[in-house]
Each structure stands twice: as structure tokens, then as C-alpha cells.
Amino acid sequence: MNIKIYHIANLFILATFGFCLAQGVTGREKLVPPDYATFEPPQTVGDHYIDPVFNTRVTRITNSHEFGNDVLGGYFNNSEVSVFNKDGSLFITTEAIWIDGERKLAAYLYNGRTGERLKSLGTNNMQPWWIRWALAGHYTQNGQKISFDPNTHFYKYHGNEIRLYDVQTMNYTVLRKFSEYTAIGPAGGEGDLSDDGRYWVLDGDAKEIFVYDLIDDIKYPVSTFNLGTLGANGSAEGLDYAAISPSGKYVVVCWSTKPSLQRGHGIEVYDKEWNFQRQVYPDIIHWELGIDSFGHEVIYTVAGFAFPEFFSSYGVNPGDVISIRLSDGYIRLLLRMDPWAPQVMSACHSVTGGDNVFVSFYPRVENPLLDGWAPFWGEIVQIPSDGSQNVNRLVHHRSRRIEGKIEKYWQPDAVVNRQGDRILFRSTFIYDIADVYMLELNDQSSEIDDIPPNEPSSLKAETMGPTRVRLVWTKPDPASDGDGAIFYRIYRDGVLIGDVQDTVFIDSLLVPDHSYFYQVFSVDKSRLVSERAVQLSFRTAEDDEPPSLMTLQILSNTALLLGYSEPVEVSSAENASNYISSGFQVLDLACSKDGMYVTIQTSELQKGSNYSLLLDNIYDRTTKLNPIAMTDPVEFTIISPFSDDFNQPLDTRWQPMHPSRWKIENTSNPRLLLEMPQDVAQEGKRLAEIILVADSQFSSPDFTFSCQAQSLEDLALDPYADYAIVYGYLDSLNYTYIQYHTYDIVISEIKNGERVVEEKISAQNEIEHPNQIKIQLDKDQLHIYFAEHLIYSTERVGSTYGKIGLGSFNDRVAFDNIELVCSLHKDQIPPKPPSGMIVKPLP
């Protein structure tokens, strides 16, 4: 663990988020915390108090103060790492505990909603500052995409390995072993991952740094400059720290050399190949990366006291909270600070947006009550990133100095979850050691609550097969104090199996033909649990369903991936005689550990050729060993490039949903016209009309699809006019579409007939004019183009196979110049050369 001392404005910025301002106090008045010298928080872990000034609820998470000031106490990470997982349901921190008569910091897993300790993760082998929670949910191994639940997995650097851990079992997979180093680390500091969970800046043996792609297992070029003393403390010469920008476009480094406007000083920006972009700050200072409300990648920090002329041209004074745009160095004032106070900054990305940044201030003077309190001192505040300075003040953290200890022991670290409704912070209060507390945003009360909520009602169990059940219940009426349930606690056979906010819970991995007893309790905002539970008994069905083939995906011109409806038995799945192929040979088979997928190595597959595959004698993993029921072979084709300029009658490979709505325009420049009835509307926000390329059913999951599109609607009368590109089409209830409006582009996934909006991208699109639109799916990325310009890139969304086509919600559209090209990725990497050669003389 690196403990760093900063002599210029120790900043601790939390994160940027796209949610509304939390309830709190606004304005710039001086607010001194009442009973500052005597106030004690509840001693019992899990108890809470109400902040008397801000009316916010604070819950105690750890209690380590009995150890005295010679241990760190309750501690999570250094400032740049998110302690919360992706959905905010879990976090990791440490507590000072006694182990075999010794005082140690032990890492624990906690409930991210309540703060309850769940289980120990160990001491010497597992500390929070070694951990990065996963965001992407998949990685590549041996050319195959492996998916996992990012909410229950984290990365850890260990020796010269990057490991992926399942927090439920603590089993891990080695993603990469960097044999060229004896040890790797987080580039001299504790920088977090890029917002898509793909990139991490690492160092090798503290001699060089590089960007590592966690998803595609790619090591980018190593740094081209002398690092000096990596991770230097104080005034030592060298690179202090480096981190990746939210998009992964930039690497930002901070030098511990003396302040200067020259290269190798202050804060510098590079690309991933170490091409220098610019210096954005002339001094060493703590900083954090994010995306502001304008969509720009920025550094959040404060204006320093060296080179004040560097900031004055932007209207910024030393001590002010600022953002600095990475693309051009533009400085924006976020909060005027007069008098100045140090801030401790920590961040958990700007994954959910960039409207606000959270800052934890602490008094600049030794005794603030005697020497004079000032506005924002001793507070955690919410600052808009647009420069409006409409600050929302949330809590007095009450942390103060410990005599004889460096600031790391008492500074008020704080970190926000990605949902923006929980903040963890450290505070000494009036003790000699800090502990961890949880602040709940938007949850305020003026009274201590001792009235539990009412229990839920009408618990029902819906069978979802022999191994799954869907529990549904009705939320309770408010209790006599007006409080309802904010979440529910589910027990199976007396064992807690989950906390959920919705009135639905799916329990998986059950045993067929087995009885279970369920109880569901209500929990209110004060963490009071209902005195009774709604309950029922349920017996799972006997499994007599055979496995079925759900997906056939072409990985390359020599590999297929089969996906099954349930786990299949390994010996039957890896028996080549159970695969009857036509047009190609089955050379090798590998079943995944969970039995859901089988990879087939094949003879070379050719574009434009027709193939088929019939499966037989493949069994599931139940006691009945149900054999697969497959009477007809699966037919598939690796389609050749497909194009259509509509100069001929409609190609037979087009499959319109409603043929009467499609026609080719009879002009010198014919186009495909979609004519929609005026009264068409579609339940569940599905597209009302789609036309598909027929033979793309089992094409490569990687492709480029482009066309010319023009809305024929009067936008003055219909400002919501649209057109869309469809892919991963399985049936009318399951597909993904990219929808273009004049004001945005929306990525939506239709799942069982219901729409899930994955992302909305604000954009100005002149859809009333003919424009080239294009989407490209390349490995794990989706790229969206409009008017031949790349608008947005994101993680691949939706199914990796299915048909491709065009459509609209309910509008008139013209399409032309269709181009569809599918990609097959051949192995282009030659084997490594032999490690060495020994030449012996002939006898």
C-alpha cells in the first residue's frame, strides 16, 4: 500500500454521476458542526444517527477505535478505486481486528445497501487496494468470449498475474501471466479502470508502465520515458502515478518532480502508445478523472499555489475546485473556495454520468473552532460539473487530526457508489483512530425510527423449470409512521439468499423434484425488518426436458460455438460420433465447465457454402440423463458479402415482416420505400416493421452493415420520426436495434417482447436528408456511424447471432445502397520462436 503525502491541496474527489441533486443544504454560509468536541456516533456497528445540520442518515460500518492510533483502523482504498461493485449491492473494506493476539487489517465483503458485513476475504492475501471490481462482464481466452456476472467478480494483481475472482467462491481465473516481469502493479498508484471496464494502467517491476486490455488480453506498448522512482513519496524524483481516462483514450501521469511548465513535470496526458499530447497542470497534486456534464473527459482537482498565472487567465484562484479538459487543457471553475481548505479526492468513475462531483473538505487549521471555521469546511458536498456552483451540502464528516500521525490516518476519505445513493467515508470523530461510515443520499429523517415496516403479502411461486423459480409478492402498506419497504430480504430454508428492491426474485440452481421453504421480509429506510414474513413452500418440477441447441455461432473459419438450453454431460458433449456434419469435419471438441457451451474445431469453412449439423446422444446433467431431441439438422451459411442498390426487383433474400409495406421506388434512382399506416403502434416499444436479410441467421457475429437512409416524414408534424438497423434477430420478441432520431441515437434490446433501453446517445441527426448510416460489430465492440462519422462506440449489446435488417417504429422511410460484410477472424499470430539454440561441433 502506497501512503502518499501531498503538500499542495490534498484532494479527494469522488465521482461524477448523472442523477439529480441529493437532498441537503445549499448556499455558502458557514455551518459549524454542533458539539464538535463531544459528539460521538453510535458504538454498535449497524446503528445510525441523523446529522443535526443536514438531516442525513449516517450508519456505522466498522468499530476499530479500541486499538488506538497505531493501526489504520477501518479503511477501504486509496482515493481512486471504487469500493462498490457495479450495481452497488456489495463493497469491500477492511477492519482492524485481533488475530492470534496480533492487530491486523482484515478485508471483508459487505452488503452495499445496508452496510452489513457478509464474510471475510482474508488478511495478508486480500486487501482492497489490490482489487478492481469488474464492469464489462466478459473476457477473451483462447479466442473465445467467456462471460461472467460483473457484480460478483473482481480483478486482482498478484505477483506477475492478473486474476479474475468470483467473490462468492473466491475461486479465480488467471487472465494473464506477465512472465517478462517478476511483479506487476497499478502504475505506481491506485488508478481505477476505464469506464467500460476494459483498460487498466499497470507497471512492470516498477521500471515501465503500460495499458492492459482486460477484455481482449492485449498488452499495449510500454512507456518510452524514464520513470525515475516510480510511486515516489514527497519530493523524490520520478513518476508518482498514472491512470487511464474514462474512455480509455488517454493515459494521465503525475510527476513528483519540482513544479515546472516543462516536460516531465506536473500532470501530463499521453495516448495509449505513449505519444505526448499536452501538459495540463504544472505541479504534483492529487487529481481524479471523469466525464463532465458536457460529455468531456476531464481531470477534477484544485488550482495550486505554484504558477498562479497559469490559472488566472481562466478566472481561477489558488484553492478553487476546477476541472481540466484532457482534449485541450481548458480549465472550468467548479467552486470558488475562499478561504481555501484541503480536499481529499477519491472516485469511482463516471460510469453513470457526469452531472456532479463529490468533494470531501477538511479544515486547513489545527484547531478550526479556535482559529475560525469557514464555509464547506468539514463537509462532504455535491458540486455540479457544469460550473454553475449550485453546491449541495450533504454531511459533516467530523474527522479531525490525530497528533503524531500522517494525514492518511485521519483524512476524510469518501467514495460514492455508481448508483449515486450511498457514500462511504472515514472519520475519527473524537477518537484516535478512523472508522468507516455510510451516508445515504436522499434519505433524511428528523426522528429515530423504532416502528418496523409491515410484511409483504401474496407471495406466489412461478415455476421456471426444474431448477428455477420466480417469486412474486405484493408490497406492504405503509406502517403507522408512514414508512414502507425500501427493499426485501429473501430466505430459503432459513438461509438468507438475497436482498432485492423489486417485488420479484428469481432463485436459480435448485434441485429438481425437491421441496423448498421461502420467507420474504420487508426492510424500511431505518433498516428495521418486518416482524413477520410472507412465506410459502414450493416443490420444483421433475426434470424430464431434454437439452436443446439454442445458438450456433461461427467464431472463425475453423471454429463453431454451440450454446445449449441447460448444462450438458461432458463425455457425451465431447464425443465426436455424436456430431453428424455435412460439408465440414469435426476435428476437436471442448465443453465449458458449466456445460452450457461446446467449442468445435472444424475443417476450414468457406464463405457462400452451405453446411449442416445434426446432434445425437448428447445428454443433460440430471439423474435422468435426458438425451437431446433433435430430429432435423441445423443448416447454416457463412454469407458472402451482400449488397443491394434496388435497381432490380426485390431480392428474394429479403424477408419483410409485412410485404405490403415495402416497395421499390420507380424512378431513375430507385430506392426501397417503407410506407407505414398512420395508426400503427407497437406494444412494448418494438419496431412495427422490419425487413431482414434472410440468410444471415448463422453468420459470423462480427459484421459491418451500412446503407443510405432518409426519413420521409414531416418533422414539423412528427418530431419523433425514426429509422433503425436491426441485428441479432431471433424472432419478433427477441432482437436488438439501433434507432436514429433527429435528437439522439438509442440502443435497445427486445427481450421476450419487452424493450430494455441500453444506451441513449445525444446527437443532432439530419434524418430528413439522405445520409449514410452504419453499424459495425467487431469482437466485443459496437460502433455506430451517421453521415460517415463515428458517433459512438460501446460494449457489444444483445445477441451475438441472428438476422440483420432494417426497420422503423411507425414511420415512412427510404433505404438504398445496402452493404453487409461479415468478418471471420483468422489466427494471424505466429507461434513464439524457440527459447534458444545450442550449436554443438560435429565429432
Short mmCIF file of N, CA and C in Angstrom, two decimals, residues 260-326:
data_model
loop_
_atom_site.label_atom_id
_atom_site.label_comp_id
_atom_site.label_asym_id
_atom_site.label_seq_id
_atom_site.Cartn_x
_atom_site.Cartn_y
_atom_site.Cartn_z
N SER A 260 6.95 22.87 -12.67
CA SER A 260 7.54 23.48 -13.86
C SER A 260 6.54 23.37 -15.00
N LEU A 261 6.67 24.25 -15.97
CA LEU A 261 5.85 24.19 -17.17
C LEU A 261 6.53 23.37 -18.27
N GLN A 262 7.61 22.67 -17.92
CA GLN A 262 8.37 21.88 -18.88
C GLN A 262 7.90 20.43 -18.87
N ARG A 263 8.31 19.68 -19.92
CA ARG A 263 8.01 18.25 -19.99
C ARG A 263 8.59 17.52 -18.78
N GLY A 264 7.91 16.43 -18.36
CA GLY A 264 8.38 15.65 -17.23
C GLY A 264 8.08 16.27 -15.89
N HIS A 265 7.12 17.21 -15.86
CA HIS A 265 6.72 17.85 -14.62
C HIS A 265 5.19 17.94 -14.58
N GLY A 266 4.67 18.02 -13.37
CA GLY A 266 3.23 18.21 -13.23
C GLY A 266 2.43 17.04 -13.74
N ILE A 267 1.28 17.34 -14.36
CA ILE A 267 0.37 16.32 -14.88
C ILE A 267 0.40 16.38 -16.40
N GLU A 268 0.68 15.24 -17.04
CA GLU A 268 0.78 15.17 -18.49
C GLU A 268 -0.21 14.16 -19.04
N VAL A 269 -0.58 14.35 -20.30
CA VAL A 269 -1.53 13.48 -20.98
C VAL A 269 -0.84 12.84 -22.18
N TYR A 270 -1.00 11.50 -22.30
CA TYR A 270 -0.46 10.72 -23.41
C TYR A 270 -1.60 9.88 -24.00
N ASP A 271 -1.35 9.31 -25.18
CA ASP A 271 -2.27 8.28 -25.66
C ASP A 271 -1.74 6.91 -25.22
N LYS A 272 -2.42 5.84 -25.60
CA LYS A 272 -2.04 4.51 -25.10
C LYS A 272 -0.72 4.03 -25.68
N GLU A 273 -0.25 4.65 -26.78
CA GLU A 273 1.04 4.30 -27.36
C GLU A 273 2.15 5.23 -26.88
N TRP A 274 1.84 6.08 -25.89
CA TRP A 274 2.77 6.99 -25.26
C TRP A 274 3.22 8.14 -26.16
N ASN A 275 2.35 8.56 -27.05
CA ASN A 275 2.56 9.80 -27.78
C ASN A 275 2.09 10.96 -26.90
N PHE A 276 2.99 11.89 -26.64
CA PHE A 276 2.69 13.02 -25.75
C PHE A 276 1.61 13.90 -26.37
N GLN A 277 0.62 14.28 -25.56
CA GLN A 277 -0.45 15.16 -26.01
C GLN A 277 -0.28 16.58 -25.48
N ARG A 278 -0.16 16.71 -24.14
CA ARG A 278 -0.04 18.05 -23.57
C ARG A 278 0.19 17.94 -22.05
N GLN A 279 0.72 19.01 -21.48
CA GLN A 279 0.74 19.15 -20.03
C GLN A 279 -0.52 19.92 -19.64
N VAL A 280 -1.22 19.47 -18.59
CA VAL A 280 -2.45 20.13 -18.18
C VAL A 280 -2.36 20.75 -16.80
N TYR A 281 -1.25 20.52 -16.09
CA TYR A 281 -1.09 21.07 -14.74
C TYR A 281 0.41 21.09 -14.45
N PRO A 282 0.93 22.17 -13.86
CA PRO A 282 2.39 22.29 -13.75
C PRO A 282 2.99 21.74 -12.47
N ASP A 283 2.22 21.03 -11.66
CA ASP A 283 2.70 20.66 -10.33
C ASP A 283 2.17 19.28 -9.96
N ILE A 284 2.75 18.68 -8.91
CA ILE A 284 2.21 17.43 -8.37
C ILE A 284 1.04 17.77 -7.46
N ILE A 285 -0.05 17.09 -7.66
CA ILE A 285 -1.26 17.33 -6.88
C ILE A 285 -2.14 16.10 -7.04
N HIS A 286 -3.03 15.89 -6.10
CA HIS A 286 -3.96 14.77 -6.23
C HIS A 286 -5.05 15.16 -7.21
N TRP A 287 -5.48 14.21 -8.04
CA TRP A 287 -6.47 14.51 -9.07
C TRP A 287 -7.33 13.28 -9.31
N GLU A 288 -8.44 13.49 -10.00
CA GLU A 288 -9.31 12.38 -10.36
C GLU A 288 -9.88 12.60 -11.75
N LEU A 289 -10.15 11.50 -12.43
CA LEU A 289 -10.64 11.56 -13.80
C LEU A 289 -12.14 11.32 -13.85
N GLY A 290 -12.81 11.93 -14.83
CA GLY A 290 -14.24 11.72 -15.00
C GLY A 290 -14.71 12.29 -16.33
N ILE A 291 -16.00 12.19 -16.56
CA ILE A 291 -16.66 12.79 -17.71
C ILE A 291 -17.65 13.81 -17.18
N ASP A 292 -17.53 15.08 -17.60
CA ASP A 292 -18.38 16.12 -17.03
C ASP A 292 -19.75 16.15 -17.71
N SER A 293 -20.57 17.11 -17.32
CA SER A 293 -21.95 17.16 -17.82
C SER A 293 -22.02 17.52 -19.30
N PHE A 294 -20.90 17.97 -19.87
CA PHE A 294 -20.85 18.28 -21.29
C PHE A 294 -20.34 17.09 -22.11
N GLY A 295 -20.01 15.99 -21.44
CA GLY A 295 -19.51 14.81 -22.13
C GLY A 295 -18.01 14.82 -22.36
N HIS A 296 -17.28 15.77 -21.76
CA HIS A 296 -15.83 15.86 -21.95
C HIS A 296 -15.10 15.04 -20.88
N GLU A 297 -14.00 14.41 -21.28
CA GLU A 297 -13.12 13.77 -20.31
C GLU A 297 -12.30 14.85 -19.62
N VAL A 298 -12.32 14.83 -18.28
CA VAL A 298 -11.68 15.89 -17.52
C VAL A 298 -10.91 15.31 -16.34
N ILE A 299 -10.01 16.15 -15.82
CA ILE A 299 -9.41 15.94 -14.50
C ILE A 299 -10.13 16.85 -13.54
N TYR A 300 -10.54 16.31 -12.39
CA TYR A 300 -11.06 17.11 -11.30
C TYR A 300 -9.94 17.31 -10.29
N THR A 301 -9.71 18.55 -9.89
CA THR A 301 -8.62 18.84 -8.98
C THR A 301 -8.86 20.22 -8.38
N VAL A 302 -7.82 20.85 -7.79
CA VAL A 302 -7.91 22.24 -7.36
C VAL A 302 -6.78 23.03 -8.00
N ALA A 303 -6.98 24.33 -8.13
CA ALA A 303 -5.92 25.22 -8.60
C ALA A 303 -4.86 25.32 -7.53
N GLY A 304 -3.59 25.10 -7.94
CA GLY A 304 -2.49 25.11 -6.98
C GLY A 304 -1.95 26.51 -6.74
N PHE A 305 -1.00 26.59 -5.80
CA PHE A 305 -0.44 27.87 -5.40
C PHE A 305 0.86 28.18 -6.12
N ALA A 306 1.43 27.19 -6.81
CA ALA A 306 2.58 27.47 -7.68
C ALA A 306 2.05 27.88 -9.05
N PHE A 307 2.70 28.85 -9.69
CA PHE A 307 2.29 29.34 -11.01
C PHE A 307 0.83 29.83 -11.02
N PRO A 308 0.45 30.75 -10.14
CA PRO A 308 -0.94 31.23 -10.15
C PRO A 308 -1.35 31.84 -11.49
N GLU A 309 -0.34 32.36 -12.23
CA GLU A 309 -0.66 32.93 -13.54
C GLU A 309 -1.14 31.87 -14.52
N PHE A 310 -0.80 30.61 -14.26
CA PHE A 310 -1.26 29.51 -15.12
C PHE A 310 -2.79 29.41 -15.08
N PHE A 311 -3.40 29.73 -13.92
CA PHE A 311 -4.84 29.59 -13.73
C PHE A 311 -5.60 30.90 -13.90
N SER A 312 -4.93 32.04 -13.70
CA SER A 312 -5.65 33.31 -13.63
C SER A 312 -6.35 33.66 -14.94
N SER A 313 -5.82 33.21 -16.07
CA SER A 313 -6.46 33.53 -17.35
C SER A 313 -7.82 32.86 -17.50
N TYR A 314 -8.08 31.84 -16.68
CA TYR A 314 -9.37 31.16 -16.69
C TYR A 314 -10.29 31.66 -15.57
N GLY A 315 -9.88 32.69 -14.87
CA GLY A 315 -10.69 33.20 -13.77
C GLY A 315 -10.67 32.33 -12.55
N VAL A 316 -9.56 31.62 -12.34
CA VAL A 316 -9.45 30.65 -11.25
C VAL A 316 -8.37 31.10 -10.28
N ASN A 317 -8.66 30.99 -8.97
CA ASN A 317 -7.72 31.35 -7.93
C ASN A 317 -7.19 30.10 -7.24
N PRO A 318 -6.01 30.17 -6.64
CA PRO A 318 -5.48 29.02 -5.89
C PRO A 318 -6.48 28.54 -4.84
N GLY A 319 -6.69 27.22 -4.80
CA GLY A 319 -7.62 26.62 -3.86
C GLY A 319 -8.99 26.35 -4.42
N ASP A 320 -9.33 26.93 -5.58
CA ASP A 320 -10.64 26.69 -6.18
C ASP A 320 -10.72 25.27 -6.74
N VAL A 321 -11.90 24.67 -6.66
CA VAL A 321 -12.14 23.37 -7.27
C VAL A 321 -12.37 23.59 -8.76
N ILE A 322 -11.68 22.83 -9.60
CA ILE A 322 -11.73 23.03 -11.04
C ILE A 322 -11.82 21.70 -11.77
N SER A 323 -12.15 21.77 -13.05
CA SER A 323 -11.96 20.64 -13.95
C SER A 323 -11.08 21.09 -15.09
N ILE A 324 -10.30 20.16 -15.64
CA ILE A 324 -9.40 20.45 -16.76
C ILE A 324 -9.69 19.47 -17.87
N ARG A 325 -10.05 19.96 -19.04
CA ARG A 325 -10.41 19.11 -20.17
C ARG A 325 -9.15 18.47 -20.74
N LEU A 326 -9.18 17.15 -20.90
CA LEU A 326 -8.00 16.43 -21.39
C LEU A 326 -7.72 16.74 -22.85
#
